[in-house]
Short mmCIF file of C-alpha atoms in Angstrom, two decimals:
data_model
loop_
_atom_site.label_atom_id
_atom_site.label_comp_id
_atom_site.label_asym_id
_atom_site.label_seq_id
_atom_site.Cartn_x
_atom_site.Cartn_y
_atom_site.Cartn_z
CA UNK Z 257 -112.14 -42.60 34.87
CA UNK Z 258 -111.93 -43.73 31.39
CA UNK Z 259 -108.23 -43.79 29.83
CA UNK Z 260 -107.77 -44.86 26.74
CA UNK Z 261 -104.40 -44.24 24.50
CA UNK Z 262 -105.32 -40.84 23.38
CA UNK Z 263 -106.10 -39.61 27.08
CA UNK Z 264 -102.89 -41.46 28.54
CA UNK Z 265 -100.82 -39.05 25.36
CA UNK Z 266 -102.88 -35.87 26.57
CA UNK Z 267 -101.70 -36.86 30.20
CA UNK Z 268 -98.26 -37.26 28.85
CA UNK Z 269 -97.35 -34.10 26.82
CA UNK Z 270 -99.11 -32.26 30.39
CA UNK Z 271 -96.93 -33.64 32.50
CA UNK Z 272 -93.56 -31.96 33.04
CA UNK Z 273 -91.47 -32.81 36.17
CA UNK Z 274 -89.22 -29.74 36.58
CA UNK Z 275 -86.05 -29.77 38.98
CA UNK Z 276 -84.26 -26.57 40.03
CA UNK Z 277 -79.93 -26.80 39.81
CA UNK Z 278 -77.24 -24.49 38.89
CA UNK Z 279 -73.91 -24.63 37.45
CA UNK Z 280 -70.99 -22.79 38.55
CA UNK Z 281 -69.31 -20.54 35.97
CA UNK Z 282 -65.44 -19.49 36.48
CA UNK Z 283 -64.43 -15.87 36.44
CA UNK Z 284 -61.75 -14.38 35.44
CA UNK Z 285 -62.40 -10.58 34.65
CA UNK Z 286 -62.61 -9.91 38.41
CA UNK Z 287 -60.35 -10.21 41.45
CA UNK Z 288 -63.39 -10.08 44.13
CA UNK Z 289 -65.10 -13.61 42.70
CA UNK Z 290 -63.66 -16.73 41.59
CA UNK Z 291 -66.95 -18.34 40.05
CA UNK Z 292 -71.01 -16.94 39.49
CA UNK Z 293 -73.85 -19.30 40.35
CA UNK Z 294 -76.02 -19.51 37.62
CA UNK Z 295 -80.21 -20.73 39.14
CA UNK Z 296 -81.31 -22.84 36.14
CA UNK Z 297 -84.57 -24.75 35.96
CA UNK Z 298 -84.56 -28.15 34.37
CA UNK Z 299 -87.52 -29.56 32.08
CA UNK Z 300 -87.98 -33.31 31.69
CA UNK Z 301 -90.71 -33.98 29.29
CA UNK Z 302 -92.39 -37.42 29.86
CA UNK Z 303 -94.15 -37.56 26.40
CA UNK Z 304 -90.80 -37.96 24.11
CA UNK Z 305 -88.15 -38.17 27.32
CA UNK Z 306 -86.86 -34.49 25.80
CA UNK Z 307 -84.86 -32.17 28.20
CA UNK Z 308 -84.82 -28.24 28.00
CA UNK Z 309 -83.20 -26.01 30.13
CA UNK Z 310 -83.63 -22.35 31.08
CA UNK Z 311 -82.51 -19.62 33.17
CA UNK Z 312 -84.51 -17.36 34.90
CA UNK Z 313 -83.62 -13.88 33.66
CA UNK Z 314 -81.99 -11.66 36.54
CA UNK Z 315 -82.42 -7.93 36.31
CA UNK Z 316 -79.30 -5.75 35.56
CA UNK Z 317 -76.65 -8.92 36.08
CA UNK Z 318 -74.68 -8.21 32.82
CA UNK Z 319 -75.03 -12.33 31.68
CA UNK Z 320 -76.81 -13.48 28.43
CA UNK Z 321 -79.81 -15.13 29.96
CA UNK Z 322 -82.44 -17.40 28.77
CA UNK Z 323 -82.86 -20.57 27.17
CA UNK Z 324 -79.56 -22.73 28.03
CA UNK Z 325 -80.35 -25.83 26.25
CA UNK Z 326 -83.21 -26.13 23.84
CA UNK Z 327 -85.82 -29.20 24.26
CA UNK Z 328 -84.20 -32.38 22.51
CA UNK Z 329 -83.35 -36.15 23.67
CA UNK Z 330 -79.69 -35.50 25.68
CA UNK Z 331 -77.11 -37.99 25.68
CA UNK Z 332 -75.19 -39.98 28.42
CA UNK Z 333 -71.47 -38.24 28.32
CA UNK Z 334 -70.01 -42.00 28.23
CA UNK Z 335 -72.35 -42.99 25.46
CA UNK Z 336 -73.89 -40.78 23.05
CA UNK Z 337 -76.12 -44.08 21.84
CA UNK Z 338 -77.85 -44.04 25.28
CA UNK Z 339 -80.23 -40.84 26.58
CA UNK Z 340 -80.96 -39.45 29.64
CA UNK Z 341 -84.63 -40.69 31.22
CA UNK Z 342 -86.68 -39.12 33.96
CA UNK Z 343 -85.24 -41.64 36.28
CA UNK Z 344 -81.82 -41.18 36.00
CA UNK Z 345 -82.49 -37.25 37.54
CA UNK Z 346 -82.85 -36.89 41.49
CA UNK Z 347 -82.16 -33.83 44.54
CA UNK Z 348 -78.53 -33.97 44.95
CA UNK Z 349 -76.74 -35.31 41.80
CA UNK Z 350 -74.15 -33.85 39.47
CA UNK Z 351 -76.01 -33.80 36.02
CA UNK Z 352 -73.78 -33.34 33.09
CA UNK Z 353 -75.05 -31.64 29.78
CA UNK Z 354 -72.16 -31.61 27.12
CA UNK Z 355 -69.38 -31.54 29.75
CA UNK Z 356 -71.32 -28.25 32.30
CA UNK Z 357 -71.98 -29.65 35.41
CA UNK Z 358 -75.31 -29.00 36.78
CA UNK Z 359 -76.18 -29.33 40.45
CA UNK Z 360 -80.26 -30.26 40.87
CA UNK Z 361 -81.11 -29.26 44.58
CA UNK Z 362 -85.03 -29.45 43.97
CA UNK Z 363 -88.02 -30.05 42.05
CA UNK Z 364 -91.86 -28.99 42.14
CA UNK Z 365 -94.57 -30.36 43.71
CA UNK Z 366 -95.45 -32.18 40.95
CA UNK Z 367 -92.33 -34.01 40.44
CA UNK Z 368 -92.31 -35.01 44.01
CA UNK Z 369 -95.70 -36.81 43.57
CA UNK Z 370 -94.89 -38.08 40.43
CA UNK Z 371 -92.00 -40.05 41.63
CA UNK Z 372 -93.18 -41.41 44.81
CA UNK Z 373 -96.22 -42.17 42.43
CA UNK Z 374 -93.95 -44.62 40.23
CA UNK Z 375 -91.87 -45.77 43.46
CA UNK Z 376 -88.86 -43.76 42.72
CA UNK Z 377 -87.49 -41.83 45.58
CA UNK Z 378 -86.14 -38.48 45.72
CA UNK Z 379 -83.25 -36.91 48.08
CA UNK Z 380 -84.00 -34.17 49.79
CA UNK Z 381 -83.87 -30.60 48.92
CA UNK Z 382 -80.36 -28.96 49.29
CA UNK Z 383 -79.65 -25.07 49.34
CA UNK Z 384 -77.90 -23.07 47.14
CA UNK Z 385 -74.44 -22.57 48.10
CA UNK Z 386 -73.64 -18.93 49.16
CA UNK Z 387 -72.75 -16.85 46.01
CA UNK Z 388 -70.58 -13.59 46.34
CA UNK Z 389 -71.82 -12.17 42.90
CA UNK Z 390 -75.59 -12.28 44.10
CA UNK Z 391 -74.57 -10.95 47.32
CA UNK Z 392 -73.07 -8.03 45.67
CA UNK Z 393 -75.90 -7.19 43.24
CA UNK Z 394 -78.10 -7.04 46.45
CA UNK Z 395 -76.09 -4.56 47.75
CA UNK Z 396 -75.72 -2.83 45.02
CA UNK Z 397 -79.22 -2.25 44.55
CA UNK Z 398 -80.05 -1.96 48.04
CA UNK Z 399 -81.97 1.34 47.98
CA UNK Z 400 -81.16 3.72 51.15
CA UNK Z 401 -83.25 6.23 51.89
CA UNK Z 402 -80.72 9.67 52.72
CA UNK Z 403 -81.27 11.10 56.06
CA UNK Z 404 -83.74 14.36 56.50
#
């Protein structure tokens, strides 16, 4: 194949490693849970090292969903001169964004073959930790059929 700048740009702005995480959220307004998991997906875009964060949209939960964190450059906590780069993300780390903690416990295909493509290696998936609230909306809309 032929690459030349223009192609290698194309290539670029097409490629989007995306890692899956959450962030815990404390509550308060209810004795039965102490903190809500909240499933985020995290965009790193290789073109202009830009982050942007969303979160999948979960019927009837009661929580502003949606975009968390619009695409921009995102700065190291410790220095706000210095930005985050697709390197510094991996399965298994704390990842701060303006003091929320976010837990990444997987990426896409894509990102898997990306990294072991540049020699970077990635941890292995983790779970999601057991989460009372989503437990509870299960139940809740757990459909029984009455007896005849």
């Amino acid at each position: 194949a032929n690459f030349n700048i223009k192609n290698l740009k194309l290539i670029l702005i097409l490629a989007v490693p995306l890692f899956y995480g959450y962030f815990q959220e404390p509550v308060v307004e209810d004795a039965n849970e102490n903190y809500r998991l909240r499933k985020c997906v995290i965009y790193y875009y290789l073109d202009d090292d830009t982050i942007h964060i969303i979160e999948p949209r979960v019927e009837n939960s009661g929580i502003p969903q949606g975009i968390f964190m619009k695409r921009h450059r995102l700065p190291y906590p410790e220095d706000q001169s210095k930005y985050y780069v697709w390197k510094d993300l991996n399965i298994g780390m704390n990842f701060n964004v303006y003091t929320r903690i976010f837990r990444i416990v997987d990426c896409d295909e894509f990102t898997r073959r990306f990294f072991a493509n540049e020699g970077v290696p990635l941890n292995a998936p983790e779970g999601y930790p057991q989460d009372l609230f989503s437990k509870t909306r299960l139940m809740i809309n757990y459909k029984q059929t009455p007896p005849d």
